[in-house]
Amino acid sequence: MYAVEMKDIIKRFGSFTANNGITLLVKKGEIHCLLGENGAGKSTLMNILFGLYRQDSGEIRINGKSVENHSPLAASRMGLGMVHQHFMLVDALSVWENVVVGLEPGGFRIDRKESIRKVQELSDRYHFELNAEEQVGNLSVGMKQRVEILKTVYRGAEIIIMDEPTAVLSPPEVEQFLMILRDMRADGKTIIFITHKLKETLAVADRITVLRAGKSVSTIEAGNASARELAGMMVGHEVDLEIERPFNEAGGAVLSVEGLRLLPNAASTVSFDIREGEIFGIAGVEGNGQKQLEEMIMGLIKCREGRISVLGKDVTKLGTRKRRQLGIGYIPSDRLNRALLSSFSLEDNYLLGKQFSDNYVRHGIVRHKAVKEAAGTLMREYDVRAAGMDQAAGSLSGGNQQKLVVGREASDEPKLIIACQPVRGLDIGAIHYIHEILLKLRKEGKAILLISAELTDIQQLSDRIAVLYKGEILAARKNEDFTEEEIGLLIAGHREAV
Amino acid sequence: MGSADMRSFLAFLGRSLAAVLLSFAVSALIMLVSGYNPALAFASMIRGSFGSANSFANTLSKSVPLIFAGLACAYANKGGIFNIGCEGQLYMGAFVSTVTALSLRGMPRLFVIIASILTGMAAGAAVGSFNGFLKAKMKLNEVVVAIMLNYICRFFTSFFVSGILKDPDSETPQTLPVGEHYMFSKLIPKTQLTTALFLALIAALAMFFFFRETRAGYNVRAVGENGAAAEASGINVARTMILTMAVSGGLAGLTGVTEVFGKSERFIDGFSPGYGFTGIAIAFLAGNHPLGILLSALLFGIIQAGSMKMSYEAGVSTSMISVIQGLVILFVATPELVSIRIGRRRTA
Ligand SMILES: Nc1ncnc2c1ncn2[C@@H]1O[C@H](COP(=O)(O)OP(=O)(O)OP(=O)(O)O)[C@@H](O)[C@H]1O
Ligand SMILES: [Mg+2]
């Protein structure tokens, strides 16, 4: 018995075909993984299933019942739930309010106590470690994600679509998350799980469907699959994902951070230097001061204690624009909020952060031609797949948005790159590509601060690694002087591992 | 404009047009139900606004303040701010420019006119930027503040023109005339159509250019789209917001200035029939596009100019125009009313 049957789904956006005859069959009670490169059409297909988009042709059945022109509300009623790639939460409201909205316990008045109790109970059951009364705006990205999951669970969804839920989670969080998935499956729930991480796929999936360029390549039993084979199916040819970090002579200090207090109650302050041609990796679970660090360096939040200098110049008191003009490229961890103008064209998005540079604006007038050219080059070099330069950035696939941001911030010869979660949401090919880019930038003598929750990122790329825990650096050493186990323990706060 | 840009603009134009037509249809129905002849009413409205050179001039002159008010609202909207304070800003603009002209009496014409325009704009800008300041720095809701400022400006001017600045020979609260000599030149004699029309066209073109071609315009749009991303790109968001409201207020100020120097020749207490609020509707109908505003202001100008004739030829009350205008906005604001039906039919 299939919980979900989608047959020959076709969906076009203008002249572009995002889904070109996809068939997806999901059995009841299984974890079904949907794989595919960035822009393969996974989110589009799921949005159609959930009733957010309407397919141009093709047939959908949910639990054997044919559905047509259904709305997300109708989908929910049929037991479908969706956790989106981009959060759909109200920052100003608390966790419980976000979870119960639309389905509040109580009659005319919302039963506040009961709501909080229910939400807290659910959160505790799945070890989400959420405080139901906390305001969502204060939560880290990883925590917001849990609120999203809580929302569907609360709504009693039987078939749950998860679009890259693990992209924002740290390795231990991923482990927990996969446990949750297994629990849900044991509960009889059906799960469609989109991820770019083959390890996760192989760990939980019962069956796997691979999409490529808008078509379904095939559906296989997870038991018979290998990472290499899957990667090959996704890109259509053999892939080589080996990466090498050659020795690179580091030069003078580009970024110096001295005595920075990241969190008000941190046990100590943070200090480090990053030199030319060096990648300095910050390992650790998100929410341990990473966000504060990136925003303090960029001048987006005040630093109350400590000093930041770039190329010997004290920038602690400077605004963001002045700092950028010193040659800082900034890849924010929260790309949708901090790095993109969703409804603006790709060209306009390319200009963001470069509008104060003479290369693109002369005497206050935007040089559209230069912007267009540079944006075009970027899109070719980074393989940003879009219908055209006029496409709204918000409608790019998640991975393509990230490539756009990385490419933009790496262009125009920055001296320092603040790269926060730079490969979040990217497919393996694209991750490999971004890794190569970062190493190339390093070779060109750029200083790179790499903040990533992905331990593999940090280990493959960094010359030196610092582990951030509760706003302090527990240890900072050369990459070679850490074992993976040590880093893992430090990330979890085991100071004695040093 | 790129082709996709163009396509979405055309789609937008189509939607607006559909909304306008639909609102005319519904108004016709209302007229029918209340026992009037809608065909006659619309015919006389058209005659009233296009019937002769003079009536067309009248239509255009009615559109001028609507253009300025529409541009003022659209400018703020682009920057992500809802400027419901245009009404107060335009009162201050009209008032300060009148006072300027009155106190410079005897000076050369061009000098006085330019000085009056500038001070009028500055007055509107001052009110606007104060509003913007409270929003950007004090995090006060701009709408609440603007509504209160509207009262303050309105009664501030009222206080002066009822008291020390009142024309002693007049019954009603109004200032002395600034003098025929200092008025904008008429484009057609014996009408109210003046060179203010050119000023309005220039303002619209300038705004079009500004948002398309300049960094400042880009920054305003970026702040309007996503403040957090704008900030991370290096834009000073608070300052941009304040400046946005200053420019918007300046444009609103021009609405008042051109009313005085194009039509009334003096500041008359309570002169505005709610231009500032109509401006919101006009900007909305035009999707904040400066050139679209010319069209939607013209439409509202036609409706208003034709209303007199409609009233005495077809007997339909002039308040019918408020109904039509209201319906236009309703249909623009709820595209679902129009398009979902169409969409359903297509997929079924
Ligand atoms: N609203 C839209 N308008 C135009 N094009 C769109 C729209 N939504 C998606 N697309 C295009 O359709 C393609 C598929 O996008 P989709 O979001 O489904 O990819 P995806 O497989 O989820 O990729 P990712 O792994 O990067 O999230 C992309 O090339 C994207 O640019
Ligand atoms: Mg996606």
Short mmCIF file of N, CA and C and ligand atoms in Angstrom, two decimals, chain A residues 38-39 41-44 85 163-164 194 196 397-399, ligand 2:
data_model
loop_
_atom_site.label_atom_id
_atom_site.label_comp_id
_atom_site.label_asym_id
_atom_site.label_seq_id
_atom_site.Cartn_x
_atom_site.Cartn_y
_atom_site.Cartn_z
N ASN A 38 21.57 20.01 -6.37
CA ASN A 38 20.90 21.28 -6.19
C ASN A 38 20.15 21.63 -7.47
N GLY A 39 18.89 21.94 -7.31
CA GLY A 39 18.10 22.33 -8.47
C GLY A 39 17.51 21.16 -9.23
N GLY A 41 14.99 19.50 -8.46
CA GLY A 41 13.53 19.59 -8.46
C GLY A 41 12.87 18.95 -7.25
N LYS A 42 13.66 18.67 -6.21
CA LYS A 42 13.12 18.00 -5.03
C LYS A 42 12.10 18.87 -4.29
N SER A 43 12.51 20.11 -4.00
CA SER A 43 11.59 20.97 -3.24
C SER A 43 10.34 21.26 -4.05
N THR A 44 10.51 21.44 -5.34
CA THR A 44 9.35 21.70 -6.19
C THR A 44 8.37 20.53 -6.11
N GLN A 85 12.35 23.79 3.87
CA GLN A 85 13.78 24.06 3.80
C GLN A 85 14.04 25.42 4.46
N ASP A 163 12.21 18.71 4.21
CA ASP A 163 13.09 19.22 3.17
C ASP A 163 14.39 19.70 3.79
N GLU A 164 15.41 18.92 3.65
CA GLU A 164 16.74 19.21 4.19
C GLU A 164 16.72 19.61 5.65
N ILE A 194 14.46 14.60 2.62
CA ILE A 194 15.39 15.12 1.61
C ILE A 194 16.70 15.48 2.31
N HIS A 196 21.21 16.00 1.45
CA HIS A 196 22.33 15.88 0.53
C HIS A 196 23.40 14.96 1.09
N SER A 397 16.74 27.38 -6.19
CA SER A 397 16.78 26.27 -5.24
C SER A 397 17.77 26.65 -4.14
N GLY A 398 17.59 26.03 -2.98
CA GLY A 398 18.40 26.39 -1.82
C GLY A 398 19.89 26.37 -2.11
N GLY A 399 20.33 25.32 -2.75
CA GLY A 399 21.75 25.19 -3.03
C GLY A 399 22.25 26.26 -3.97
MG MG C 2 15.34 22.33 -2.22
#
